[in-house]
Amino acid sequence: MAALSVFHEIPEIPTSESRLPVPTFRTVQKPDKLDLGIREYCADNGQPWTPPVVRKVQQQIMHDPTLNYDYLPVQGLPEFNRATTALILGKHSIAIVEKRADSIQVPGGNAALSIAAQFLKQWYTICHPKAAAVYVPLPSWEAPMFAFHSAGFQHLFKYRYWDSVNLCFATQQWLEDLENAPEYSIVVLHIAAHWPTAMDPTSAEWRQTAEVMKRKKHFPFFYMTAQGLASGHLGRDAWPVRHFVTERFELFCAQSFSKNFGLYNERVGSLTVVSRDNNTLVRIRSQMELIARCSWSNPPRFGARIVATILNNPAFFAEW
C-alpha cells in the first residue's frame, strides 16, 4: 500500500469569485459582450493598457548604461518613496512638513495590506487587553480580509456601504455600522473607484465618516488602487486621505500603481504611514523594515524606477 502524502488532509481552496467569469467571457462569441468583473484597465484588444509615457520611460531606463542590478534598500527606492508620499498626501501636506509621514516600497497593493496587517497585529496595542476588531466594506475585494486573517486577527467584520436595492452609496448604514463598532476598531476604507461597485462617498459623506471615526477613536486604513482614474484628478481622488490628515488622524494607506501606470506584472506598490510625530514614525519604519526583510528582503527595482522617474520629472509627469 502506498504511503499517504504528509499533506493529504489539505483542503482545496475554491477559485476566487472575482475570476470565475473570465473563461466564459473569453469563449462567448458576441461582439457586444462586456466584462464587468475584470479589474485591469484594458484596450480594445482586451490587453492591459499602458500609458505611452510609461513605455517611453521604460525604454529610456533599459538603455541607461549606468543601470545596475544591485539590491535596493529594504524600504525600497528612496526617490520612489518620497514621490509616492507626496502623490497621496500632497507636496505641502502638514504631515510631510512635520516629518511624520513616509512610505515604504512594497511588491504591489496586496503586499502593502499584508505588511500593515502584520504590523498592526503586533503593535496596535492601544485597545488591550481586548483584541482589536477589523472592519472591511461589504462588498469589496477579498484581499484585505485575507491579509488581516493571515496576520492572526480573529475579530473580522464587514460594514455596509452599498445599497443594492437603490443602487447607491448607503450613507446611513455606513455611518451606523461605524458608530456601532467598538472603540479603536481598524477600519479599511477603499477610495477612488471602490471595487467592485466604483461607488465612492461624497466629500460631505467623508467628513461625516471622519467625525464618527474620530469620536469612536477608530484607526483609518485606506486602500487605493486607481488614483487619478476615478475622477480624472489625482488630488480629488486622494482627498479623503488628505482630509483625515488635516483632522490629525494617524493612518495607513496601501496603494498600488498597477492600474494608473499600467504596470501590472511589475508589482509596484507602497504603504504610506502618517504618525503622531517624527519619533513615532522612525520606530514604525524600523518595525516595517523588519517585517519586509523577513517577507521579501528587498523590493524589485524596475517598476519603481519607472514610477519614480515619471513622478519626479515635470515633463513626464504632465504627459502621464
Short mmCIF file of the C-alpha atoms (twelve columns), coordinates in Angstrom:
data_MODEL
# 
_entry.id   MODEL 
# 
loop_
_atom_site.group_PDB 
_atom_site.id 
_atom_site.type_symbol 
_atom_site.label_atom_id 
_atom_site.label_alt_id 
_atom_site.label_comp_id 
_atom_site.label_asym_id 
_atom_site.label_seq_id 
_atom_site.Cartn_x 
_atom_site.Cartn_y 
_atom_site.Cartn_z 
_atom_site.pdbx_PDB_model_num 
ATOM 1   C CA . MET A 1   0.000   0.000  0.000   1 
ATOM 2   C CA . ALA A 2   1.393   3.399  -0.998  1 
ATOM 3   C CA . ALA A 3   2.152   5.768  1.851   1 
ATOM 4   C CA . LEU A 4   -0.115  8.774  2.193   1 
ATOM 5   C CA . SER A 5   1.274   12.205 1.489   1 
ATOM 6   C CA . VAL A 6   2.043   14.199 4.613   1 
ATOM 7   C CA . PHE A 7   -0.256  16.820 3.070   1 
ATOM 8   C CA . HIS A 8   -3.189  14.533 2.330   1 
ATOM 9   C CA . GLU A 9   -5.628  16.420 4.593   1 
ATOM 10  C CA . ILE A 10  -5.160  19.799 2.906   1 
ATOM 11  C CA . PRO A 11  -8.495  21.061 1.506   1 
ATOM 12  C CA . GLU A 12  -8.614  22.650 -1.947  1 
ATOM 13  C CA . ILE A 13  -9.415  26.363 -1.995  1 
ATOM 14  C CA . PRO A 14  -12.253 27.255 -4.425  1 
ATOM 15  C CA . THR A 15  -11.485 29.548 -7.351  1 
ATOM 16  C CA . SER A 16  -11.778 33.217 -6.470  1 
ATOM 17  C CA . GLU A 17  -15.238 34.530 -7.302  1 
ATOM 18  C CA . SER A 18  -13.695 37.592 -8.942  1 
ATOM 19  C CA . ARG A 19  -12.061 35.371 -11.576 1 
ATOM 20  C CA . LEU A 20  -14.868 32.931 -12.309 1 
ATOM 21  C CA . PRO A 21  -16.476 34.782 -15.264 1 
ATOM 22  C CA . VAL A 22  -13.205 35.277 -17.177 1 
ATOM 23  C CA . PRO A 23  -13.065 31.920 -19.053 1 
ATOM 24  C CA . THR A 24  -16.742 32.225 -20.020 1 
ATOM 25  C CA . PHE A 25  -16.279 35.790 -21.199 1 
ATOM 26  C CA . ARG A 26  -13.396 34.779 -23.448 1 
ATOM 27  C CA . THR A 27  -15.297 31.920 -25.080 1 
ATOM 28  C CA . VAL A 28  -18.610 33.684 -25.760 1 
ATOM 29  C CA . GLN A 29  -18.650 34.890 -29.378 1 
ATOM 30  C CA . LYS A 30  -20.748 38.044 -29.124 1 
ATOM 31  C CA . PRO A 31  -19.473 41.392 -30.420 1 
ATOM 32  C CA . ASP A 32  -21.353 43.415 -27.791 1 
ATOM 33  C CA . LYS A 33  -20.138 41.470 -24.743 1 
ATOM 34  C CA . LEU A 34  -18.867 43.480 -21.781 1 
ATOM 35  C CA . ASP A 35  -16.842 42.128 -18.862 1 
ATOM 36  C CA . LEU A 36  -17.769 43.930 -15.620 1 
ATOM 37  C CA . GLY A 37  -15.686 41.663 -13.423 1 
ATOM 38  C CA . ILE A 38  -12.159 42.345 -14.654 1 
ATOM 39  C CA . ARG A 39  -10.003 44.667 -12.535 1 
ATOM 40  C CA . GLU A 40  -7.495  45.670 -15.212 1 
ATOM 41  C CA . TYR A 41  -7.879  48.691 -17.489 1 
ATOM 42  C CA . CYS A 42  -7.777  47.215 -20.990 1 
ATOM 43  C CA . ALA A 43  -7.529  48.494 -24.547 1 
ATOM 44  C CA . ASP A 44  -9.925  47.408 -27.300 1 
ATOM 45  C CA . ASN A 45  -7.776  44.324 -27.926 1 
ATOM 46  C CA . GLY A 46  -8.512  43.073 -24.405 1 
ATOM 47  C CA . GLN A 47  -4.946  43.580 -23.189 1 
ATOM 48  C CA . PRO A 48  -3.997  45.793 -20.206 1 
ATOM 49  C CA . TRP A 49  -3.350  49.355 -21.384 1 
ATOM 50  C CA . THR A 50  -0.097  51.123 -20.510 1 
ATOM 51  C CA . PRO A 51  0.275   54.924 -20.883 1 
ATOM 52  C CA . PRO A 52  2.680   55.924 -23.693 1 
ATOM 53  C CA . VAL A 53  4.907   57.867 -21.299 1 
ATOM 54  C CA . VAL A 54  5.420   54.696 -19.269 1 
ATOM 55  C CA . ARG A 55  6.605   52.907 -22.432 1 
ATOM 56  C CA . LYS A 56  8.907   55.831 -23.187 1 
ATOM 57  C CA . VAL A 57  10.498  55.847 -19.733 1 
ATOM 58  C CA . GLN A 58  10.748  52.064 -19.771 1 
ATOM 59  C CA . GLN A 59  12.877  52.212 -22.946 1 
ATOM 60  C CA . GLN A 60  14.970  55.053 -21.542 1 
ATOM 61  C CA . ILE A 61  15.805  53.068 -18.422 1 
ATOM 62  C CA . MET A 62  16.584  49.896 -20.367 1 
ATOM 63  C CA . HIS A 63  19.167  51.812 -22.449 1 
ATOM 64  C CA . ASP A 64  20.719  53.586 -19.470 1 
ATOM 65  C CA . PRO A 65  24.393  52.500 -19.311 1 
ATOM 66  C CA . THR A 66  24.541  53.348 -15.607 1 
ATOM 67  C CA . LEU A 67  21.784  50.850 -14.776 1 
ATOM 68  C CA . ASN A 68  22.878  48.138 -12.355 1 
ATOM 69  C CA . TYR A 69  21.172  45.247 -10.621 1 
ATOM 70  C CA . ASP A 70  22.295  45.860 -7.069  1 
ATOM 71  C CA . TYR A 71  19.787  45.297 -4.274  1 
ATOM 72  C CA . LEU A 72  17.544  48.133 -3.219  1 
ATOM 73  C CA . PRO A 73  17.371  49.046 0.468   1 
ATOM 74  C CA . VAL A 74  14.772  47.021 2.359   1 
ATOM 75  C CA . GLN A 75  12.462  50.043 2.410   1 
ATOM 76  C CA . GLY A 76  12.794  50.457 -1.338  1 
ATOM 77  C CA . LEU A 77  13.895  53.179 -3.739  1 
ATOM 78  C CA . PRO A 78  14.191  56.435 -1.724  1 
ATOM 79  C CA . GLU A 79  13.073  58.713 -4.581  1 
ATOM 80  C CA . PHE A 80  10.080  56.455 -5.169  1 
ATOM 81  C CA . ASN A 81  9.082   56.625 -1.512  1 
ATOM 82  C CA . ARG A 82  9.356   60.417 -1.386  1 
ATOM 83  C CA . ALA A 83  7.370   60.841 -4.598  1 
ATOM 84  C CA . THR A 84  4.578   58.439 -3.656  1 
ATOM 85  C CA . THR A 85  4.200   60.054 -0.239  1 
ATOM 86  C CA . ALA A 86  3.745   63.443 -1.913  1 
ATOM 87  C CA . LEU A 87  1.388   61.960 -4.512  1 
ATOM 88  C CA . ILE A 88  -1.068  60.655 -1.940  1 
ATOM 89  C CA . LEU A 89  -0.748  63.387 0.713   1 
ATOM 90  C CA . GLY A 90  0.094   66.414 -1.435  1 
ATOM 91  C CA . LYS A 91  3.538   68.054 -1.604  1 
ATOM 92  C CA . HIS A 92  2.681   70.620 1.061   1 
ATOM 93  C CA . SER A 93  0.872   68.262 3.439   1 
ATOM 94  C CA . ILE A 94  1.232   69.190 7.095   1 
ATOM 95  C CA . ALA A 95  2.298   65.596 7.796   1 
ATOM 96  C CA . ILE A 96  5.228   65.909 5.359   1 
ATOM 97  C CA . VAL A 97  6.198   69.353 6.672   1 
ATOM 98  C CA . GLU A 98  6.245   67.985 10.240  1 
ATOM 99  C CA . LYS A 99  8.277   64.934 9.117   1 
ATOM 100 C CA . ARG A 100 5.719   62.442 10.403  1 
ATOM 101 C CA . ALA A 101 4.816   60.794 7.092   1 
ATOM 102 C CA . ASP A 102 6.738   58.377 4.909   1 
ATOM 103 C CA . SER A 103 6.209   55.432 2.560   1 
ATOM 104 C CA . ILE A 104 7.803   52.038 2.146   1 
ATOM 105 C CA . GLN A 105 8.010   50.399 -1.287  1 
ATOM 106 C CA . VAL A 106 6.277   47.016 -1.456  1 
ATOM 107 C CA . PRO A 107 5.611   44.413 -4.191  1 
ATOM 108 C CA . GLY A 108 2.084   45.548 -5.040  1 
ATOM 109 C CA . GLY A 109 -1.023  46.573 -3.139  1 
ATOM 110 C CA . ASN A 110 -1.536  43.155 -1.571  1 
ATOM 111 C CA . ALA A 111 1.934   43.280 -0.038  1 
ATOM 112 C CA . ALA A 112 1.076   46.675 1.450   1 
ATOM 113 C CA . LEU A 113 -2.003  45.147 3.057   1 
ATOM 114 C CA . SER A 114 -0.004  42.181 4.308   1 
ATOM 115 C CA . ILE A 115 2.886   44.084 5.895   1 
ATOM 116 C CA . ALA A 116 0.490   46.571 7.507   1 
ATOM 117 C CA . ALA A 117 -1.747  43.827 8.900   1 
ATOM 118 C CA . GLN A 118 1.275   42.023 10.392  1 
ATOM 119 C CA . PHE A 119 2.491   45.269 11.945  1 
ATOM 120 C CA . LEU A 120 -0.924  46.103 13.395  1 
ATOM 121 C CA . LYS A 121 -1.339  42.608 14.835  1 
ATOM 122 C CA . GLN A 122 1.872   43.029 16.795  1 
ATOM 123 C CA . TRP A 123 1.862   46.715 17.676  1 
ATOM 124 C CA . TYR A 124 -1.719  48.039 17.608  1 
ATOM 125 C CA . THR A 125 -1.989  47.684 21.372  1 
ATOM 126 C CA . ILE A 126 -3.996  50.739 22.370  1 
ATOM 127 C CA . CYS A 127 -7.153  48.688 22.995  1 
ATOM 128 C CA . HIS A 128 -5.523  45.907 25.030  1 
ATOM 129 C CA . PRO A 129 -6.418  43.693 26.804  1 
ATOM 130 C CA . LYS A 130 -9.310  43.413 24.343  1 
ATOM 131 C CA . ALA A 131 -8.317  42.284 20.836  1 
ATOM 132 C CA . ALA A 132 -8.828  44.830 18.064  1 
ATOM 133 C CA . ALA A 133 -11.752 44.494 15.683  1 
ATOM 134 C CA . VAL A 134 -11.199 44.949 11.940  1 
ATOM 135 C CA . TYR A 135 -13.951 46.262 9.659   1 
ATOM 136 C CA . VAL A 136 -13.906 45.737 5.880   1 
ATOM 137 C CA . PRO A 137 -16.543 47.102 3.461   1 
ATOM 138 C CA . LEU A 138 -19.248 44.859 2.035   1 
ATOM 139 C CA . PRO A 139 -18.888 44.114 -0.818  1 
ATOM 140 C CA . SER A 140 -15.178 44.542 -1.503  1 
ATOM 141 C CA . TRP A 141 -12.097 42.909 -2.956  1 
ATOM 142 C CA . GLU A 142 -11.159 39.891 -0.813  1 
ATOM 143 C CA . ALA A 143 -7.505  40.849 -0.288  1 
ATOM 144 C CA . PRO A 144 -7.981  42.989 2.875   1 
ATOM 145 C CA . MET A 145 -9.911  40.237 4.639   1 
ATOM 146 C CA . PHE A 146 -7.280  37.661 3.652   1 
ATOM 147 C CA . ALA A 147 -4.438  39.900 4.840   1 
ATOM 148 C CA . PHE A 148 -5.896  40.504 8.307   1 
ATOM 149 C CA . HIS A 149 -6.964  36.883 8.727   1 
ATOM 150 C CA . SER A 150 -3.491  35.651 7.762   1 
ATOM 151 C CA . ALA A 151 -1.925  38.090 10.229  1 
ATOM 152 C CA . GLY A 152 -3.904  36.463 13.041  1 
ATOM 153 C CA . PHE A 153 -6.817  38.854 13.558  1 
ATOM 154 C CA . GLN A 154 -9.871  36.959 14.762  1 
ATOM 155 C CA . HIS A 155 -12.486 39.701 15.078  1 
ATOM 156 C CA . LEU A 156 -13.176 40.475 11.426  1 
ATOM 157 C CA . PHE A 157 -16.407 42.204 10.422  1 
ATOM 158 C CA . LYS A 158 -17.971 43.804 7.369   1 
ATOM 159 C CA . TYR A 159 -19.665 47.188 7.330   1 
ATOM 160 C CA . ARG A 160 -22.310 48.248 4.824   1 
ATOM 161 C CA . TYR A 161 -21.575 50.889 2.229   1 
ATOM 162 C CA . TRP A 162 -23.592 49.790 -0.821  1 
ATOM 163 C CA . ASP A 163 -27.374 49.934 -1.150  1 
ATOM 164 C CA . SER A 164 -28.067 47.051 -3.543  1 
ATOM 165 C CA . VAL A 165 -31.765 47.931 -3.789  1 
ATOM 166 C CA . ASN A 166 -31.454 51.582 -4.768  1 
ATOM 167 C CA . LEU A 167 -28.010 51.096 -6.350  1 
ATOM 168 C CA . CYS A 168 -26.323 53.905 -4.467  1 
ATOM 169 C CA . PHE A 169 -23.990 54.626 -1.590  1 
ATOM 170 C CA . ALA A 170 -25.590 53.536 1.716   1 
ATOM 171 C CA . THR A 171 -24.769 56.582 3.828   1 
ATOM 172 C CA . GLN A 172 -26.970 55.783 6.815   1 
ATOM 173 C CA . GLN A 173 -25.887 52.134 7.072   1 
ATOM 174 C CA . TRP A 174 -22.211 53.060 6.613   1 
ATOM 175 C CA . LEU A 175 -22.265 55.598 9.453   1 
ATOM 176 C CA . GLU A 176 -24.429 53.367 11.632  1 
ATOM 177 C CA . ASP A 177 -22.004 50.422 11.371  1 
ATOM 178 C CA . LEU A 178 -19.002 52.616 12.156  1 
ATOM 179 C CA . GLU A 179 -20.869 54.115 15.114  1 
ATOM 180 C CA . ASN A 180 -21.714 50.653 16.460  1 
ATOM 181 C CA . ALA A 181 -18.202 49.287 16.025  1 
ATOM 182 C CA . PRO A 182 -16.191 49.020 19.273  1 
ATOM 183 C CA . GLU A 183 -13.779 51.853 20.013  1 
ATOM 184 C CA . TYR A 184 -10.308 51.651 18.449  1 
ATOM 185 C CA . SER A 185 -11.504 49.429 15.590  1 
ATOM 186 C CA . ILE A 186 -9.313  49.238 12.484  1 
ATOM 187 C CA . VAL A 187 -11.436 50.335 9.516   1 
ATOM 188 C CA . VAL A 188 -10.422 49.566 5.933   1 
ATOM 189 C CA . LEU A 189 -11.581 52.394 3.662   1 
ATOM 190 C CA . HIS A 190 -11.458 51.866 -0.111  1 
ATOM 191 C CA . ILE A 191 -11.097 55.093 -2.076  1 
ATOM 192 C CA . ALA A 192 -11.043 56.110 -5.756  1 
ATOM 193 C CA . ALA A 193 -13.429 53.768 -7.595  1 
ATOM 194 C CA . HIS A 194 -14.241 51.345 -4.788  1 
ATOM 195 C CA . TRP A 195 -14.052 47.830 -6.230  1 
ATOM 196 C CA . PRO A 196 -16.401 46.254 -7.316  1 
ATOM 197 C CA . THR A 197 -19.102 48.974 -7.411  1 
ATOM 198 C CA . ALA A 198 -16.916 52.002 -8.305  1 
ATOM 199 C CA . MET A 199 -19.200 53.937 -5.928  1 
ATOM 200 C CA . ASP A 200 -17.362 56.485 -3.761  1 
ATOM 201 C CA . PRO A 201 -18.712 58.672 -0.941  1 
ATOM 202 C CA . THR A 202 -19.001 62.416 -1.498  1 
ATOM 203 C CA . SER A 203 -16.705 64.835 0.329   1 
ATOM 204 C CA . ALA A 204 -19.561 65.628 2.729   1 
ATOM 205 C CA . GLU A 205 -20.002 61.921 3.482   1 
ATOM 206 C CA . TRP A 206 -16.257 61.559 4.058   1 
ATOM 207 C CA . ARG A 207 -16.424 64.438 6.548   1 
ATOM 208 C CA . GLN A 208 -19.230 62.664 8.393   1 
ATOM 209 C CA . THR A 209 -17.165 59.472 8.376   1 
ATOM 210 C CA . ALA A 210 -14.161 61.275 9.837   1 
ATOM 211 C CA . GLU A 211 -16.329 62.758 12.581  1 
ATOM 212 C CA . VAL A 212 -17.652 59.342 13.602  1 
ATOM 213 C CA . MET A 213 -14.228 57.712 13.441  1 
ATOM 214 C CA . LYS A 214 -12.628 60.465 15.493  1 
ATOM 215 C CA . ARG A 215 -15.317 60.179 18.165  1 
ATOM 216 C CA . LYS A 216 -15.001 56.375 18.223  1 
ATOM 217 C CA . LYS A 217 -11.165 56.536 18.095  1 
ATOM 218 C CA . HIS A 218 -11.062 54.218 15.046  1 
ATOM 219 C CA . PHE A 219 -7.885  53.725 13.042  1 
ATOM 220 C CA . PRO A 220 -8.250  54.542 9.293   1 
ATOM 221 C CA . PHE A 221 -6.583  52.124 6.897   1 
ATOM 222 C CA . PHE A 222 -7.034  53.481 3.368   1 
ATOM 223 C CA . TYR A 223 -6.708  51.237 0.327   1 
ATOM 224 C CA . MET A 224 -6.322  52.863 -3.095  1 
ATOM 225 C CA . THR A 225 -5.575  51.109 -6.380  1 
ATOM 226 C CA . ALA A 226 -6.595  53.640 -9.021  1 
ATOM 227 C CA . GLN A 227 -5.588  57.178 -8.007  1 
ATOM 228 C CA . GLY A 228 -6.429  59.563 -10.829 1 
ATOM 229 C CA . LEU A 229 -8.634  57.095 -12.695 1 
ATOM 230 C CA . ALA A 230 -11.835 57.573 -10.677 1 
ATOM 231 C CA . SER A 231 -12.392 61.327 -11.047 1 
ATOM 232 C CA . GLY A 232 -9.625  62.048 -13.545 1 
ATOM 233 C CA . HIS A 233 -7.855  64.188 -10.927 1 
ATOM 234 C CA . LEU A 234 -5.081  62.919 -8.662  1 
ATOM 235 C CA . GLY A 235 -5.781  65.305 -5.798  1 
ATOM 236 C CA . ARG A 236 -9.535  64.781 -5.884  1 
ATOM 237 C CA . ASP A 237 -9.143  61.010 -5.677  1 
ATOM 238 C CA . ALA A 238 -6.742  61.354 -2.747  1 
ATOM 239 C CA . TRP A 239 -8.890  63.927 -0.932  1 
ATOM 240 C CA . PRO A 240 -10.282 61.532 1.710   1 
ATOM 241 C CA . VAL A 241 -6.761  60.675 2.920   1 
ATOM 242 C CA . ARG A 242 -5.738  64.327 2.919   1 
ATOM 243 C CA . HIS A 243 -8.851  65.297 4.857   1 
ATOM 244 C CA . PHE A 244 -8.134  62.695 7.541   1 
ATOM 245 C CA . VAL A 245 -4.560  64.027 7.787   1 
ATOM 246 C CA . THR A 246 -5.850  67.564 8.388   1 
ATOM 247 C CA . GLU A 247 -8.091  66.093 11.095  1 
ATOM 248 C CA . ARG A 248 -4.898  64.827 12.812  1 
ATOM 249 C CA . PHE A 249 -5.545  61.105 12.389  1 
ATOM 250 C CA . GLU A 250 -2.742  58.589 12.450  1 
ATOM 251 C CA . LEU A 251 -3.335  56.340 9.437   1 
ATOM 252 C CA . PHE A 252 -2.033  53.879 6.872   1 
ATOM 253 C CA . CYS A 253 -2.651  53.979 3.131   1 
ATOM 254 C CA . ALA A 254 -1.931  50.936 0.952   1 
ATOM 255 C CA . GLN A 255 -1.518  51.896 -2.674  1 
ATOM 256 C CA . SER A 256 -0.981  50.067 -5.964  1 
ATOM 257 C CA . PHE A 257 0.425   51.583 -9.170  1 
ATOM 258 C CA . SER A 258 -0.617  48.701 -11.398 1 
ATOM 259 C CA . LYS A 259 -3.639  50.447 -12.903 1 
ATOM 260 C CA . ASN A 260 -2.670  54.107 -13.213 1 
ATOM 261 C CA . PHE A 261 0.752   53.218 -14.672 1 
ATOM 262 C CA . GLY A 262 -0.278  50.016 -16.466 1 
ATOM 263 C CA . LEU A 263 2.493   48.107 -14.661 1 
ATOM 264 C CA . TYR A 264 0.525   45.058 -13.546 1 
ATOM 265 C CA . ASN A 265 3.288   42.438 -13.549 1 
ATOM 266 C CA . GLU A 266 5.968   44.762 -12.160 1 
ATOM 267 C CA . ARG A 267 4.268   44.660 -8.732  1 
ATOM 268 C CA . VAL A 268 4.737   48.296 -7.762  1 
ATOM 269 C CA . GLY A 269 3.062   49.376 -4.533  1 
ATOM 270 C CA . SER A 270 3.615   51.485 -1.457  1 
ATOM 271 C CA . LEU A 271 2.461   51.693 2.123   1 
ATOM 272 C CA . THR A 272 2.207   55.261 3.386   1 
ATOM 273 C CA . VAL A 273 2.330   55.869 7.131   1 
ATOM 274 C CA . VAL A 274 1.150   59.031 8.874   1 
ATOM 275 C CA . SER A 275 2.065   59.039 12.558  1 
ATOM 276 C CA . ARG A 276 1.622   61.363 15.527  1 
ATOM 277 C CA . ASP A 277 5.207   62.682 15.408  1 
ATOM 278 C CA . ASN A 278 8.615   62.018 13.834  1 
ATOM 279 C CA . ASN A 279 9.886   59.875 16.694  1 
ATOM 280 C CA . THR A 280 6.914   57.524 16.330  1 
ATOM 281 C CA . LEU A 281 7.426   57.414 12.566  1 
ATOM 282 C CA . VAL A 282 11.063  56.338 12.965  1 
ATOM 283 C CA . ARG A 283 10.046  53.477 15.251  1 
ATOM 284 C CA . ILE A 284 7.205   52.373 12.968  1 
ATOM 285 C CA . ARG A 285 9.556   52.439 9.985   1 
ATOM 286 C CA . SER A 286 12.094  50.247 11.768  1 
ATOM 287 C CA . GLN A 287 9.461   47.616 12.535  1 
ATOM 288 C CA . MET A 288 8.111   47.727 8.977   1 
ATOM 289 C CA . GLU A 289 11.638  47.189 7.704   1 
ATOM 290 C CA . LEU A 290 11.993  44.085 9.866   1 
ATOM 291 C CA . ILE A 291 8.727   42.613 8.550   1 
ATOM 292 C CA . ALA A 292 9.731   43.396 4.966   1 
ATOM 293 C CA . ARG A 293 13.163  41.833 5.439   1 
ATOM 294 C CA . CYS A 294 11.557  38.621 6.648   1 
ATOM 295 C CA . SER A 295 8.926   38.648 3.886   1 
ATOM 296 C CA . TRP A 296 10.692  39.626 0.618   1 
ATOM 297 C CA . SER A 297 14.057  41.023 1.746   1 
ATOM 298 C CA . ASN A 298 14.310  43.685 -0.987  1 
ATOM 299 C CA . PRO A 299 11.594  45.009 -3.337  1 
ATOM 300 C CA . PRO A 300 12.043  44.949 -7.145  1 
ATOM 301 C CA . ARG A 301 13.682  47.996 -8.728  1 
ATOM 302 C CA . PHE A 302 12.498  48.303 -12.333 1 
ATOM 303 C CA . GLY A 303 8.829   49.232 -11.919 1 
ATOM 304 C CA . ALA A 304 9.568   51.555 -9.002  1 
ATOM 305 C CA . ARG A 305 12.228  53.302 -11.082 1 
ATOM 306 C CA . ILE A 306 9.684   53.905 -13.870 1 
ATOM 307 C CA . VAL A 307 7.163   55.391 -11.438 1 
ATOM 308 C CA . ALA A 308 9.777   57.493 -9.633  1 
ATOM 309 C CA . THR A 309 11.181  58.835 -12.925 1 
ATOM 310 C CA . ILE A 310 7.742   59.954 -14.101 1 
ATOM 311 C CA . LEU A 311 6.651   61.458 -10.788 1 
ATOM 312 C CA . ASN A 312 9.922   63.373 -10.345 1 
ATOM 313 C CA . ASN A 313 10.200  64.716 -13.907 1 
ATOM 314 C CA . PRO A 314 7.796   67.624 -14.606 1 
ATOM 315 C CA . ALA A 315 7.552   66.885 -18.349 1 
ATOM 316 C CA . PHE A 316 6.947   63.159 -17.871 1 
ATOM 317 C CA . PHE A 317 4.508   63.864 -15.037 1 
ATOM 318 C CA . ALA A 318 2.488   66.280 -17.188 1 
ATOM 319 C CA . GLU A 319 2.333   63.703 -20.000 1 
ATOM 320 C CA . TRP A 320 1.275   60.958 -17.563 1 
# 
